[in-house]
Amino acid sequence: LFAMCALLFSANTLVHPAIRKVQETHANVSQLPETDPARARFQMLHKLSERLMTGQLVLGLVVLFFS
C-alpha cells in the first residue's frame, strides 16, 4: 500500500502539474508538429503518467491477490 501511495503522490505532485504547465503554455498540444519540444515533453510526461498508473494498478492487484 505504501508503494501505491508513493506512486500516486509522485504522479499528482510532479507529473500532473508539469503536464498542466505544458498545456497552459500551448493551447492544443496535439496540433503541434511532432518535432516540437513542447509536444515531445508532453508525450514523455504522458507516458510517465501512464506507467505510474499501471504500477498502481499492478500493485493493487497484488494486494487483492494476497488479501
Tab-separated table of N, CA and C in Angstrom:
chain	number	residue	atom	x	y	z
A	1	LEU	N	0.822	-1.202	0.000
A	1	LEU	CA	0.000	0.000	0.000
A	1	LEU	C	0.860	1.257	0.000
A	2	PHE	N	1.988	1.190	0.710
A	2	PHE	CA	2.872	2.360	0.738
A	2	PHE	C	3.394	2.681	-0.655
A	3	ALA	N	3.767	1.656	-1.406
A	3	ALA	CA	4.285	1.873	-2.759
A	3	ALA	C	3.206	2.481	-3.656
A	4	MET	N	1.969	2.036	-3.497
A	4	MET	CA	0.866	2.599	-4.276
A	4	MET	C	0.686	4.081	-3.948
A	5	CYS	N	0.758	4.405	-2.677
A	5	CYS	CA	0.632	5.801	-2.261
A	5	CYS	C	1.796	6.637	-2.790
A	6	ALA	N	2.982	6.071	-2.798
A	6	ALA	CA	4.148	6.791	-3.309
A	6	ALA	C	3.998	7.080	-4.804
A	7	LEU	N	3.503	6.105	-5.556
A	7	LEU	CA	3.272	6.315	-6.986
A	7	LEU	C	2.201	7.384	-7.216
A	8	LEU	N	1.136	7.318	-6.445
A	8	LEU	CA	0.070	8.311	-6.565
A	8	LEU	C	0.580	9.703	-6.214
A	9	PHE	N	1.335	9.792	-5.135
A	9	PHE	CA	1.882	11.085	-4.709
A	9	PHE	C	2.806	11.666	-5.768
A	10	SER	N	3.682	10.847	-6.320
A	10	SER	CA	4.620	11.362	-7.327
A	10	SER	C	3.884	11.800	-8.590
A	11	ALA	N	2.868	11.070	-8.979
A	11	ALA	CA	2.103	11.463	-10.165
A	11	ALA	C	1.374	12.780	-9.927
A	12	ASN	N	0.757	12.911	-8.774
A	12	ASN	CA	-0.047	14.106	-8.502
A	12	ASN	C	0.774	15.336	-8.173
A	13	THR	N	1.967	15.174	-7.655
A	13	THR	CA	2.756	16.352	-7.263
A	13	THR	C	3.844	16.713	-8.266
A	14	LEU	N	4.254	15.770	-9.096
A	14	LEU	CA	5.333	16.043	-10.041
A	14	LEU	C	4.876	16.015	-11.498
A	15	VAL	N	4.241	14.942	-11.887
A	15	VAL	CA	3.938	14.738	-13.302
A	15	VAL	C	2.737	15.571	-13.749
A	16	HIS	N	1.629	15.483	-13.048
A	16	HIS	CA	0.420	16.187	-13.481
A	16	HIS	C	0.583	17.705	-13.519
A	17	PRO	N	1.240	18.324	-12.543
A	17	PRO	CA	1.470	19.773	-12.681
A	17	PRO	C	2.336	20.128	-13.886
A	18	ALA	N	3.311	19.294	-14.196
A	18	ALA	CA	4.156	19.555	-15.365
A	18	ALA	C	3.346	19.423	-16.655
A	19	ILE	N	2.444	18.456	-16.697
A	19	ILE	CA	1.574	18.303	-17.866
A	19	ILE	C	0.675	19.520	-18.013
A	20	ARG	N	0.087	19.965	-16.903
A	20	ARG	CA	-0.778	21.150	-16.954
A	20	ARG	C	-0.016	22.380	-17.422
A	21	LYS	N	1.237	22.498	-16.997
A	21	LYS	CA	2.047	23.646	-17.400
A	21	LYS	C	2.264	23.648	-18.915
A	22	VAL	N	2.556	22.486	-19.479
A	22	VAL	CA	2.737	22.393	-20.932
A	22	VAL	C	1.423	22.734	-21.631
A	23	GLN	N	0.301	22.245	-21.103
A	23	GLN	CA	-0.992	22.511	-21.719
A	23	GLN	C	-1.367	23.991	-21.626
A	24	GLU	N	-1.014	24.642	-20.525
A	24	GLU	CA	-1.303	26.067	-20.382
A	24	GLU	C	-0.466	26.897	-21.340
A	25	THR	N	0.760	26.484	-21.560
A	25	THR	CA	1.665	27.211	-22.444
A	25	THR	C	1.255	27.050	-23.902
A	26	HIS	N	0.801	25.860	-24.259
A	26	HIS	CA	0.412	25.554	-25.638
A	26	HIS	C	-1.028	25.053	-25.607
A	27	ALA	N	-1.928	25.847	-26.127
A	27	ALA	CA	-3.361	25.581	-26.016
A	27	ALA	C	-3.743	24.178	-26.496
A	28	ASN	N	-3.273	23.760	-27.644
A	28	ASN	CA	-3.631	22.452	-28.171
A	28	ASN	C	-2.358	21.703	-28.569
A	29	VAL	N	-1.868	20.915	-27.652
A	29	VAL	CA	-0.602	20.215	-27.851
A	29	VAL	C	-0.681	19.257	-29.037
A	30	SER	N	-1.832	18.661	-29.256
A	30	SER	CA	-1.960	17.678	-30.341
A	30	SER	C	-1.805	18.295	-31.728
A	31	GLN	N	-1.949	19.614	-31.834
A	31	GLN	CA	-1.791	20.268	-33.133
A	31	GLN	C	-0.362	20.741	-33.379
A	32	LEU	N	0.497	20.616	-32.393
A	32	LEU	CA	1.894	20.993	-32.588
A	32	LEU	C	2.590	19.973	-33.479
A	33	PRO	N	3.609	20.395	-34.208
A	33	PRO	CA	4.356	19.429	-35.031
A	33	PRO	C	5.029	18.369	-34.152
A	34	GLU	N	5.218	17.200	-34.713
A	34	GLU	CA	5.852	16.093	-33.975
A	34	GLU	C	7.231	16.468	-33.442
A	35	THR	N	7.921	17.361	-34.125
A	35	THR	CA	9.288	17.725	-33.730
A	35	THR	C	9.329	18.844	-32.692
A	36	ASP	N	8.187	19.397	-32.320
A	36	ASP	CA	8.149	20.487	-31.351
A	36	ASP	C	8.571	19.972	-29.972
A	37	PRO	N	9.494	20.678	-29.302
A	37	PRO	CA	9.951	20.234	-27.972
A	37	PRO	C	8.828	20.166	-26.936
A	38	ALA	N	7.862	21.060	-27.027
A	38	ALA	CA	6.745	21.035	-26.072
A	38	ALA	C	5.907	19.779	-26.255
A	39	ARG	N	5.692	19.385	-27.493
A	39	ARG	CA	4.925	18.166	-27.749
A	39	ARG	C	5.696	16.942	-27.280
A	40	ALA	N	6.990	16.926	-27.519
A	40	ALA	CA	7.818	15.804	-27.064
A	40	ALA	C	7.800	15.698	-25.540
A	41	ARG	N	7.875	16.836	-24.867
A	41	ARG	CA	7.827	16.838	-23.394
A	41	ARG	C	6.466	16.340	-22.907
A	42	PHE	N	5.405	16.817	-23.533
A	42	PHE	CA	4.069	16.373	-23.149
A	42	PHE	C	3.940	14.858	-23.319
A	43	GLN	N	4.407	14.331	-24.448
A	43	GLN	CA	4.316	12.894	-24.692
A	43	GLN	C	5.127	12.102	-23.672
A	44	MET	N	6.312	12.604	-23.326
A	44	MET	CA	7.144	11.932	-22.333
A	44	MET	C	6.447	11.921	-20.969
A	45	LEU	N	5.887	13.065	-20.581
A	45	LEU	CA	5.182	13.148	-19.299
A	45	LEU	C	3.933	12.272	-19.301
A	46	HIS	N	3.240	12.219	-20.414
A	46	HIS	CA	2.044	11.388	-20.510
A	46	HIS	C	2.398	9.911	-20.360
A	47	LYS	N	3.471	9.481	-21.015
A	47	LYS	CA	3.912	8.083	-20.883
A	47	LYS	C	4.312	7.772	-19.444
A	48	LEU	N	5.001	8.716	-18.804
A	48	LEU	CA	5.391	8.525	-17.410
A	48	LEU	C	4.151	8.400	-16.529
A	49	SER	N	3.163	9.240	-16.770
A	49	SER	CA	1.921	9.174	-16.016
A	49	SER	C	1.239	7.825	-16.213
A	50	GLU	N	1.206	7.345	-17.443
A	50	GLU	CA	0.610	6.034	-17.717
A	50	GLU	C	1.353	4.930	-16.975
A	51	ARG	N	2.666	5.004	-16.952
A	51	ARG	CA	3.463	3.974	-16.258
A	51	ARG	C	3.210	4.002	-14.755
A	52	LEU	N	3.099	5.195	-14.194
A	52	LEU	CA	2.817	5.295	-12.762
A	52	LEU	C	1.441	4.718	-12.440
A	53	MET	N	0.453	4.996	-13.298
A	53	MET	CA	-0.890	4.446	-13.070
A	53	MET	C	-0.904	2.931	-13.247
A	54	THR	N	-0.141	2.437	-14.208
A	54	THR	CA	-0.051	0.996	-14.400
A	54	THR	C	0.581	0.342	-13.178
A	55	GLY	N	1.602	0.984	-12.634
A	55	GLY	CA	2.223	0.478	-11.410
A	55	GLY	C	1.241	0.427	-10.256
A	56	GLN	N	0.414	1.445	-10.136
A	56	GLN	CA	-0.607	1.456	-9.083
A	56	GLN	C	-1.589	0.310	-9.276
A	57	LEU	N	-2.003	0.106	-10.522
A	57	LEU	CA	-2.945	-0.967	-10.821
A	57	LEU	C	-2.351	-2.331	-10.497
A	58	VAL	N	-1.125	-2.553	-10.921
A	58	VAL	CA	-0.474	-3.845	-10.667
A	58	VAL	C	-0.313	-4.080	-9.168
A	59	LEU	N	0.139	-3.067	-8.460
A	59	LEU	CA	0.297	-3.220	-7.016
A	59	LEU	C	-1.057	-3.457	-6.334
A	60	GLY	N	-2.091	-2.803	-6.806
A	60	GLY	CA	-3.418	-3.023	-6.263
A	60	GLY	C	-3.893	-4.459	-6.478
A	61	LEU	N	-3.618	-4.997	-7.659
A	61	LEU	CA	-3.981	-6.390	-7.923
A	61	LEU	C	-3.195	-7.349	-7.042
A	62	VAL	N	-1.928	-7.029	-6.813
A	62	VAL	CA	-1.110	-7.866	-5.925
A	62	VAL	C	-1.686	-7.852	-4.510
A	63	VAL	N	-2.058	-6.671	-4.044
A	63	VAL	CA	-2.643	-6.559	-2.694
A	63	VAL	C	-3.941	-7.361	-2.621
A	64	LEU	N	-4.786	-7.246	-3.652
A	64	LEU	CA	-6.033	-8.007	-3.662
A	64	LEU	C	-5.771	-9.510	-3.674
A	65	PHE	N	-4.769	-9.933	-4.446
A	65	PHE	CA	-4.466	-11.348	-4.551
A	65	PHE	C	-4.009	-11.921	-3.213
A	66	PHE	N	-3.207	-11.158	-2.471
A	66	PHE	CA	-2.661	-11.672	-1.212
A	66	PHE	C	-3.510	-11.347	0.010
A	67	SER	N	-4.655	-10.716	-0.192
A	67	SER	CA	-5.501	-10.426	0.988
A	67	SER	C	-6.640	-11.396	1.111
